[in-house]
Short mmCIF file of C-alpha atoms and ligand atoms in Angstrom, two decimals:
data_model
loop_
_atom_site.label_atom_id
_atom_site.label_comp_id
_atom_site.label_asym_id
_atom_site.label_seq_id
_atom_site.Cartn_x
_atom_site.Cartn_y
_atom_site.Cartn_z
CA MET A 273 48.72 -52.06 20.87
CA ARG A 274 50.71 -54.28 18.49
CA TRP A 275 49.23 -52.77 15.47
CA SER A 276 49.82 -49.29 16.19
CA GLY A 277 51.54 -47.28 13.30
CA GLN A 278 49.69 -49.40 10.57
CA GLU A 279 46.45 -47.14 10.42
CA LEU A 280 45.11 -45.99 7.33
CA GLY A 281 44.23 -42.19 7.36
CA VAL A 282 40.42 -42.42 8.41
CA GLU A 283 40.16 -38.94 6.83
CA GLN A 284 40.00 -40.73 3.45
CA ALA A 285 36.30 -39.97 3.16
CA GLY A 286 36.18 -40.25 -0.63
CA MET A 287 37.38 -44.04 -0.20
CA LEU A 288 34.72 -44.84 2.26
CA PRO A 289 31.89 -42.33 2.40
CA GLY A 290 29.44 -44.45 4.50
CA LEU A 291 31.70 -45.29 6.92
CA ALA A 292 32.96 -41.63 7.22
CA ARG A 293 29.55 -40.59 7.94
CA LEU A 294 29.57 -42.72 11.16
CA ASP A 295 30.64 -40.61 14.07
CA ASN A 296 31.86 -43.80 15.93
CA LEU A 297 34.70 -44.86 13.62
CA VAL A 298 37.92 -44.94 15.40
CA ARG A 299 40.34 -45.95 12.80
CA SER A 300 40.86 -48.01 9.78
CA VAL A 301 43.74 -50.57 9.74
CA GLN A 302 45.50 -53.08 7.60
CA THR A 303 48.10 -55.50 8.65
CA PRO A 304 50.38 -57.77 6.57
CA GLU A 305 48.77 -60.99 8.36
CA PHE A 306 45.63 -59.84 6.74
CA ALA A 307 46.67 -59.04 3.20
CA GLY A 308 43.59 -57.26 1.31
CA VAL A 309 41.69 -56.89 4.28
CA THR A 310 40.77 -53.60 6.00
CA PHE A 311 39.39 -53.50 9.48
CA HIS A 312 37.43 -50.45 10.42
CA GLU A 313 37.33 -50.22 14.46
CA VAL A 314 34.15 -48.55 15.64
CA LEU A 315 32.78 -47.91 18.96
CA ALA A 316 29.34 -49.77 18.77
CA LYS A 317 26.45 -48.01 20.69
CA SER A 318 24.55 -51.15 21.26
CA ALA A 319 25.60 -54.73 21.36
CA LEU A 320 22.30 -56.74 21.55
CA ASN A 321 20.01 -56.51 18.33
CA LYS A 322 16.46 -57.40 18.69
CA VAL A 323 15.42 -59.25 15.70
CA PRO A 324 12.80 -57.39 13.87
CA GLY A 325 9.29 -58.30 13.43
CA GLN A 326 9.05 -60.15 16.76
CA SER A 327 5.80 -59.48 18.63
CA VAL A 328 5.86 -62.56 21.08
CA VAL A 329 8.00 -63.51 23.78
CA PRO A 330 10.88 -64.72 24.04
CA PHE A 331 12.34 -62.10 21.50
CA GLY A 332 15.02 -63.06 19.09
CA TRP A 333 18.32 -61.39 20.12
CA THR A 334 21.45 -61.45 18.25
CA ILE A 335 25.06 -60.07 18.93
CA ASN A 336 27.31 -59.29 15.75
CA PRO A 337 30.67 -58.17 16.78
CA TYR A 338 31.79 -57.97 13.40
CA ARG A 339 30.07 -56.74 10.01
CA GLY A 340 31.16 -58.13 6.89
CA CYS A 341 33.00 -61.56 6.94
CA SER A 342 36.40 -62.75 5.47
CA HIS A 343 34.95 -66.43 5.18
CA ALA A 344 33.67 -64.94 2.09
CA CYS A 345 30.92 -67.45 1.15
CA VAL A 346 29.31 -66.59 -2.19
CA TYR A 347 25.90 -67.28 -1.01
CA CYS A 348 26.11 -65.58 2.24
CA PHE A 349 22.66 -63.85 2.94
CA ALA A 350 24.26 -60.98 5.11
CA ARG A 351 26.00 -59.42 2.08
CA PRO A 352 23.55 -56.73 1.43
CA THR A 353 23.81 -55.39 5.01
CA HIS A 354 27.04 -53.87 3.83
CA THR A 355 25.50 -51.52 1.34
CA TYR A 356 24.02 -49.56 4.30
CA LEU A 357 27.81 -48.45 4.75
CA ASP A 358 28.08 -47.46 1.08
CA LEU A 359 30.13 -50.53 0.69
CA ASP A 360 29.35 -53.25 -2.02
CA ALA A 361 27.76 -56.71 -1.24
CA GLY A 362 30.55 -58.46 -2.98
CA ASP A 363 34.44 -58.09 -2.43
CA ASP A 364 33.71 -55.29 0.00
CA PHE A 365 31.84 -57.53 2.26
CA ASP A 366 34.73 -60.03 2.31
CA ARG A 367 37.53 -57.36 2.88
CA GLN A 368 36.12 -54.35 4.53
CA ILE A 369 35.40 -55.61 8.11
CA VAL A 370 33.78 -53.48 10.74
CA VAL A 371 34.88 -54.49 14.30
CA LYS A 372 33.09 -53.39 17.24
CA VAL A 373 35.94 -53.10 19.39
CA ASN A 374 34.05 -52.06 22.67
CA VAL A 375 31.19 -54.82 22.11
CA ALA A 376 31.75 -56.62 25.29
CA GLU A 377 31.81 -53.55 27.47
CA VAL A 378 28.69 -52.29 25.91
CA LEU A 379 26.95 -55.62 26.24
CA ARG A 380 27.82 -55.75 30.09
CA THR A 381 26.14 -52.46 30.52
CA GLU A 382 22.90 -53.59 28.45
CA LEU A 383 22.81 -56.99 30.48
CA ALA A 384 22.90 -55.16 33.80
CA LYS A 385 19.84 -53.41 32.96
CA PRO A 386 16.79 -54.26 35.14
CA SER A 387 14.75 -54.56 32.16
CA TRP A 388 16.84 -57.32 30.51
CA ARG A 389 14.75 -60.48 30.55
CA HIS A 390 17.40 -62.98 29.99
CA ASP A 391 16.14 -64.19 26.63
CA ALA A 392 18.55 -66.49 24.68
CA VAL A 393 20.96 -64.62 22.45
CA ALA A 394 22.23 -65.98 19.16
CA LEU A 395 25.61 -65.36 17.78
CA GLY A 396 26.61 -66.31 14.29
CA THR A 397 23.25 -65.87 12.61
CA ASN A 398 24.38 -62.81 10.64
CA THR A 399 28.04 -62.71 10.32
CA ASP A 400 30.57 -65.15 11.77
CA PRO A 401 32.05 -64.42 15.32
CA TYR A 402 34.88 -66.73 14.87
CA GLN A 403 36.03 -65.36 11.44
CA ARG A 404 39.73 -64.72 11.19
CA ALA A 405 39.58 -61.29 12.57
CA GLU A 406 38.55 -62.85 15.92
CA GLY A 407 42.24 -64.32 16.19
CA ARG A 408 43.36 -60.54 16.15
CA TYR A 409 40.62 -58.67 18.19
CA SER A 410 39.51 -61.59 20.88
CA LEU A 411 36.00 -60.20 21.24
CA MET A 412 34.25 -63.38 22.00
CA PRO A 413 35.81 -64.21 25.41
CA GLY A 414 34.43 -60.79 26.72
CA ILE A 415 31.10 -61.45 25.25
CA ILE A 416 30.98 -65.04 26.54
CA GLU A 417 31.86 -63.91 30.21
CA ALA A 418 29.26 -61.00 30.06
CA LEU A 419 26.47 -63.34 28.99
CA THR A 420 27.54 -66.14 31.28
CA MET A 421 27.74 -63.78 34.36
CA SER A 422 24.35 -62.12 33.71
CA GLY A 423 22.70 -65.58 33.46
CA THR A 424 21.74 -65.28 29.85
CA PRO A 425 21.47 -68.37 27.66
CA PHE A 426 23.31 -68.20 24.31
CA SER A 427 23.99 -70.07 21.09
CA ILE A 428 26.82 -69.87 18.74
CA LEU A 429 26.93 -70.84 14.91
CA THR A 430 30.11 -70.79 13.22
CA LYS A 431 32.39 -72.01 10.59
CA GLY A 432 35.49 -70.82 12.46
CA THR A 433 37.92 -73.41 13.95
CA LEU A 434 38.87 -70.56 16.43
CA LEU A 435 36.14 -71.68 18.59
CA ARG A 436 38.36 -74.13 19.85
CA ARG A 437 40.33 -71.42 21.68
CA ASP A 438 37.30 -70.71 23.91
CA LEU A 439 36.16 -74.17 24.48
CA PRO A 440 37.36 -73.96 28.24
CA LEU A 441 35.36 -70.78 28.59
CA LEU A 442 32.28 -72.33 26.90
CA ALA A 443 32.47 -75.41 29.09
CA GLU A 444 32.68 -73.27 32.10
CA ALA A 445 29.73 -71.09 30.94
CA SER A 446 27.58 -74.29 30.10
CA LYS A 447 27.54 -75.02 33.93
CA ARG A 448 26.07 -71.86 34.45
CA VAL A 449 23.79 -71.26 31.55
CA PRO A 450 22.53 -73.12 28.71
CA VAL A 451 25.01 -72.82 25.78
CA ASP A 452 24.26 -74.21 22.34
CA LEU A 453 26.91 -74.72 19.55
CA ALA A 454 26.77 -75.44 16.11
CA MET A 455 29.25 -75.79 13.41
CA SER A 456 28.22 -74.92 9.86
CA ILE A 457 29.57 -77.61 7.43
CA ALA A 458 27.71 -77.97 4.18
CA ILE A 459 30.30 -78.76 1.33
CA TYR A 460 32.29 -82.03 1.63
CA ASP A 461 33.96 -81.76 -1.65
CA GLN A 462 37.20 -79.80 -1.01
CA GLU A 463 37.61 -78.26 -4.32
CA LEU A 464 33.90 -77.13 -4.44
CA GLN A 465 34.05 -75.97 -0.82
CA GLN A 466 37.19 -73.80 -1.48
CA SER A 467 35.54 -72.19 -4.53
CA VAL A 468 32.19 -71.48 -2.53
CA GLU A 469 33.56 -70.53 0.67
CA PRO A 470 37.01 -69.34 0.02
CA GLY A 471 37.78 -67.85 3.34
CA THR A 472 36.73 -70.76 5.34
CA PRO A 473 38.66 -73.76 7.06
CA SER A 474 38.38 -76.98 5.34
CA ALA A 475 35.44 -79.32 6.16
CA ALA A 476 38.16 -81.55 7.72
CA ALA A 477 39.18 -78.66 10.28
CA ARG A 478 35.64 -78.07 10.96
CA LEU A 479 34.87 -81.70 11.75
CA ALA A 480 37.93 -81.84 14.01
CA THR A 481 36.46 -78.84 15.77
CA VAL A 482 33.10 -80.61 16.41
CA ARG A 483 35.10 -83.35 17.94
CA ALA A 484 36.87 -80.94 20.06
CA VAL A 485 33.56 -79.51 21.22
CA ARG A 486 32.22 -83.08 22.12
CA GLU A 487 35.44 -83.93 24.01
CA ALA A 488 34.98 -80.62 26.07
CA GLY A 489 31.64 -82.23 27.07
CA LEU A 490 29.49 -80.09 25.15
CA ASP A 491 26.90 -80.97 22.51
CA CYS A 492 27.51 -79.78 18.71
CA ALA A 493 24.79 -79.53 16.06
CA VAL A 494 26.18 -79.59 12.47
CA PHE A 495 24.39 -77.29 10.02
CA LEU A 496 24.07 -78.74 6.32
CA MET A 497 23.38 -75.29 5.01
CA PRO A 498 23.07 -74.46 2.28
CA ILE A 499 22.55 -77.46 0.25
CA LEU A 500 23.22 -76.32 -3.36
CA PRO A 501 21.03 -77.84 -5.89
CA TYR A 502 22.79 -79.99 -8.52
CA LEU A 503 25.91 -79.43 -6.60
CA THR A 504 25.64 -80.85 -3.27
CA ASP A 505 22.32 -82.86 -3.16
CA THR A 506 23.53 -86.12 -4.65
CA ARG A 507 22.71 -89.09 -2.41
CA ALA A 508 26.50 -89.68 -2.42
CA HIS A 509 27.50 -86.40 -1.12
CA LEU A 510 24.71 -86.03 1.54
CA ASP A 511 25.39 -89.84 2.57
CA GLU A 512 29.03 -88.85 3.07
CA ALA A 513 28.34 -85.50 4.70
CA LEU A 514 26.21 -87.31 7.30
CA ARG A 515 28.81 -90.26 7.78
CA GLN A 516 31.53 -87.59 8.53
CA ALA A 517 29.50 -85.56 10.74
CA LYS A 518 28.38 -88.66 12.77
CA ALA A 519 31.84 -89.76 12.99
CA ALA A 520 32.86 -86.44 14.40
CA GLY A 521 30.37 -86.64 17.14
CA ALA A 522 27.58 -84.47 15.89
CA THR A 523 24.61 -84.35 18.12
CA SER A 524 21.99 -83.41 15.62
CA VAL A 525 21.97 -82.02 11.91
CA LEU A 526 19.90 -79.19 10.43
CA TYR A 527 19.74 -78.82 6.52
CA THR A 528 18.11 -76.46 4.20
CA ALA A 529 18.40 -75.78 0.51
CA LEU A 530 20.04 -72.62 -0.82
CA HIS A 531 18.04 -69.36 -0.33
CA LEU A 532 19.27 -66.52 -2.55
CA ARG A 533 17.87 -63.14 -1.45
CA GLY A 534 17.72 -60.22 -3.62
CA GLY A 535 21.17 -58.58 -2.71
CA VAL A 536 22.90 -62.12 -2.89
CA LYS A 537 21.56 -63.42 -6.08
CA PRO A 538 24.07 -61.29 -8.65
CA TRP A 539 27.05 -62.26 -6.57
CA PHE A 540 26.17 -66.07 -6.60
CA MET A 541 25.25 -66.01 -10.24
CA GLN A 542 28.39 -64.26 -11.04
CA TRP A 543 30.21 -67.20 -9.36
CA LEU A 544 27.84 -69.81 -10.93
CA ALA A 545 28.36 -68.37 -14.40
CA ARG A 546 31.94 -68.55 -14.05
CA GLU A 547 32.36 -71.87 -12.18
CA HIS A 548 29.26 -73.96 -13.47
CA PRO A 549 27.77 -72.29 -16.49
CA GLU A 550 25.85 -75.26 -17.22
CA LEU A 551 23.68 -74.77 -14.26
CA VAL A 552 22.76 -71.20 -14.65
CA GLU A 553 19.48 -71.64 -16.48
CA ARG A 554 18.41 -74.36 -14.02
CA TYR A 555 19.06 -71.90 -11.22
CA ARG A 556 17.46 -69.03 -12.86
CA SER A 557 14.35 -71.26 -13.24
CA MET A 558 14.47 -71.86 -9.43
CA TYR A 559 15.28 -68.59 -8.06
CA TYR A 560 13.47 -66.50 -10.81
CA GLY A 561 12.27 -62.85 -10.00
CA ASN A 562 11.96 -62.30 -6.27
CA ASN A 563 11.96 -65.81 -5.51
CA ALA A 564 14.48 -66.26 -2.63
CA TYR A 565 13.58 -69.96 -1.67
CA ALA A 566 13.94 -73.04 -3.71
CA PRO A 567 10.64 -74.25 -5.08
CA LYS A 568 8.44 -76.10 -2.78
CA GLU A 569 8.61 -79.37 -4.91
CA TYR A 570 12.59 -79.20 -4.81
CA ARG A 571 12.31 -78.85 -1.09
CA LYS A 572 10.03 -81.85 -0.62
CA TRP A 573 12.23 -83.88 -3.03
CA LEU A 574 15.22 -82.74 -0.75
CA ALA A 575 13.50 -83.79 2.42
CA ALA A 576 12.37 -87.04 0.93
CA ARG A 577 16.18 -87.81 -0.08
CA ILE A 578 17.95 -86.76 3.05
CA ARG A 579 15.49 -87.46 5.98
CA PRO A 580 16.00 -91.40 5.60
CA LEU A 581 19.70 -90.90 5.39
CA ILE A 582 19.64 -88.83 8.67
CA ARG A 583 17.73 -91.72 10.34
CA ALA A 584 20.09 -94.45 8.78
CA HIS A 585 23.17 -92.59 10.21
CA GLY A 586 21.49 -92.67 13.61
CA LEU A 587 21.48 -88.55 13.72
CA GLU A 588 18.76 -86.65 15.18
CA GLN A 589 17.40 -83.71 13.08
CA GLY A 590 17.84 -80.54 14.95
CA ARG A 591 15.63 -77.46 15.10
CA GLU A 592 16.28 -74.05 13.93
CA ASP A 593 15.50 -71.00 16.10
CA ALA A 594 12.54 -69.47 14.16
CA ALA A 595 13.35 -66.10 15.47
CA THR A 596 17.12 -65.72 14.63
CA GLY A 597 17.79 -68.50 12.06
CA GLY A 598 20.48 -70.00 14.50
CA VAL A 599 20.60 -73.01 16.53
CA ARG A 600 17.68 -73.33 18.69
CA SER A 601 18.63 -72.42 22.40
CA SER A 602 18.04 -75.38 24.56
CA ALA A 603 16.82 -72.55 26.98
CA LEU A 604 13.63 -72.01 25.22
CA GLY A 605 10.93 -73.33 27.18
CA ARG A 606 12.58 -73.12 30.50
CA SER A 607 13.79 -70.47 32.88
CA PRO A 608 16.95 -68.52 31.95
CA GLY A 609 18.54 -69.57 35.37
CA ASP A 610 17.78 -72.98 35.20
CA ALA A 611 21.15 -74.46 34.10
CA PRO A 612 22.73 -76.67 37.01
CA GLY A 613 24.68 -74.53 39.35
CA PHE A 614 23.69 -71.08 38.16
CA ASP A 615 23.48 -68.91 41.00
CA ARG A 616 21.77 -65.52 40.18
CA ALA A 617 22.89 -63.68 43.09
CA GLU A 618 26.38 -64.52 42.67
CA ALA A 619 26.22 -64.22 38.97
CA SER A 620 24.89 -60.38 39.64
CA ALA A 621 27.66 -59.59 42.24
CA ARG A 622 30.25 -60.70 39.76
CA LEU A 623 28.63 -58.66 36.85
CA ALA A 624 28.61 -55.71 39.07
CA THR A 625 32.36 -56.18 40.02
CA SER A 626 33.30 -56.77 36.49
CA ALA A 627 31.20 -53.70 35.20
CA GLN A 628 33.49 -51.32 37.64
CA GLY A 629 35.64 -49.16 35.77
CA LEU A 630 33.50 -49.37 32.60
CA GLY A 631 32.43 -45.80 33.20
CA PRO A 632 29.02 -44.46 32.43
CA ALA A 633 25.98 -46.95 32.70
CA ASP A 634 24.31 -45.41 29.61
CA PRO A 635 25.86 -46.91 26.55
CA ALA A 636 25.11 -43.75 24.71
CA ALA A 637 27.62 -42.03 26.92
CA LEU A 638 30.36 -44.37 25.81
CA PHE A 639 30.71 -42.10 22.75
S1 SF4 B 1370 30.63 -67.71 7.30
FE1 SF4 B 1370 28.42 -66.95 7.48
S2 SF4 B 1370 28.59 -65.03 7.90
FE2 SF4 B 1370 30.72 -65.51 7.03
S3 SF4 B 1370 30.52 -65.24 4.80
FE3 SF4 B 1370 30.07 -67.50 5.33
S4 SF4 B 1370 27.73 -67.46 5.37
FE4 SF4 B 1370 28.37 -65.25 5.69
#
C-alpha cells in the first residue's frame, strides 16, 4: 500500500488509551497529505447500525465508515461520540479519524443474511462519508455497490464534493434501487463558513456539486442546517441561500435551527466567545441548562420568515427521515425492490458472486 512505512506505533497505548483497548485496531497512520490528522484503521465488527429507540418498522439504519470528521464543524452533534474512545469531542474529533477499512466487506455479509429486510439505509447522518479521508480510503464505492446489489434503498447526506467521483456509480445504482442525495449547505457567507466549518469545501463548491448531481440525472436536496440564530437567519442571508440553491438545481430544501446538545455546547460556546462575544449571552439564554433545541418561539419565528421565501423561490420543502435525521428515503412507503429495472434474483446472484472470497459468512469471524 502506498502509505506503508508511515505508520505510528500502535503500541503507544498511553497516547490513545481508548483506541488501544479496541481489539480491532490495525494501525494508526499519519501522512504528509493530511497534516495534523491521524487515521486509526480498524476492522469493523458490523457495518449496519440500527438507530436506537426504534420500535416500529421500517427501522432506521445507518452506516458510518468513519468516526470523527475532518470537516470540523463547530456545531457538529456527533462530537460526543468520540469520548467513547477516550478522545475529546473538540480537536480530537476533527483530527483523530477512525476508519473502518473493511466496512464494505462486512456490509456485504450483513446484507446477504436472509433476515435483512431491505429497509432504507442512511449515510451521512452521524459523520460525513465524503470527508477528506474518503479520497484516501475509497470506502464508498464498495458500500454503494453492496447496497445496490442487495436491493437496499439508501440515502446520502454530505458536505463533501468528493461525491462527484461516485456520481456514475450512483446514477447506475438509482436504476436499481431508490437513491436519495442531499448536500448540506447552510452558510453562504464565506468568512463565516470558513470559521464555523473550517474543514469543509466552500458553499460555491458544494453548489457546483449539486449541479453535477442534477446533471447526472439525480435529484438533490439542499439541507440549510443548521441555521445559526443572529448569524445566518437574516432575511437577506436566507433569501440569498435559497436563490443559490434554486439556481444550482436543488429539488427541495430542508431547514432547521441550531441544536446544541450537551457534549457539543462547550465547544460551540468557546468558538462563539472567540468569534462573536456579543452573542454569548443571547445564546446562553436560548440554549440554557440542558436545552438542546432553540426555543419554540424562535422556531416559529424562523418558520414564518423562511417558509414564504422557500415558496417565493419555487422550491419544495423536503422532509427529514424521522428515524435517522437524514434525507427521507423515497423508498419509504413502497417495497424495496420497486425501483425500475431492479431484478432481485439477478441482484442476489451478483451479490453471491461478489461475496465469494470474502471468507467466513459470520462477521464476527472476520477478526
Ligand atoms: S460534516 Fe457533518 S459530520 Fe462532519 S463535522 Fe460537519 S456536521 Fe459533523
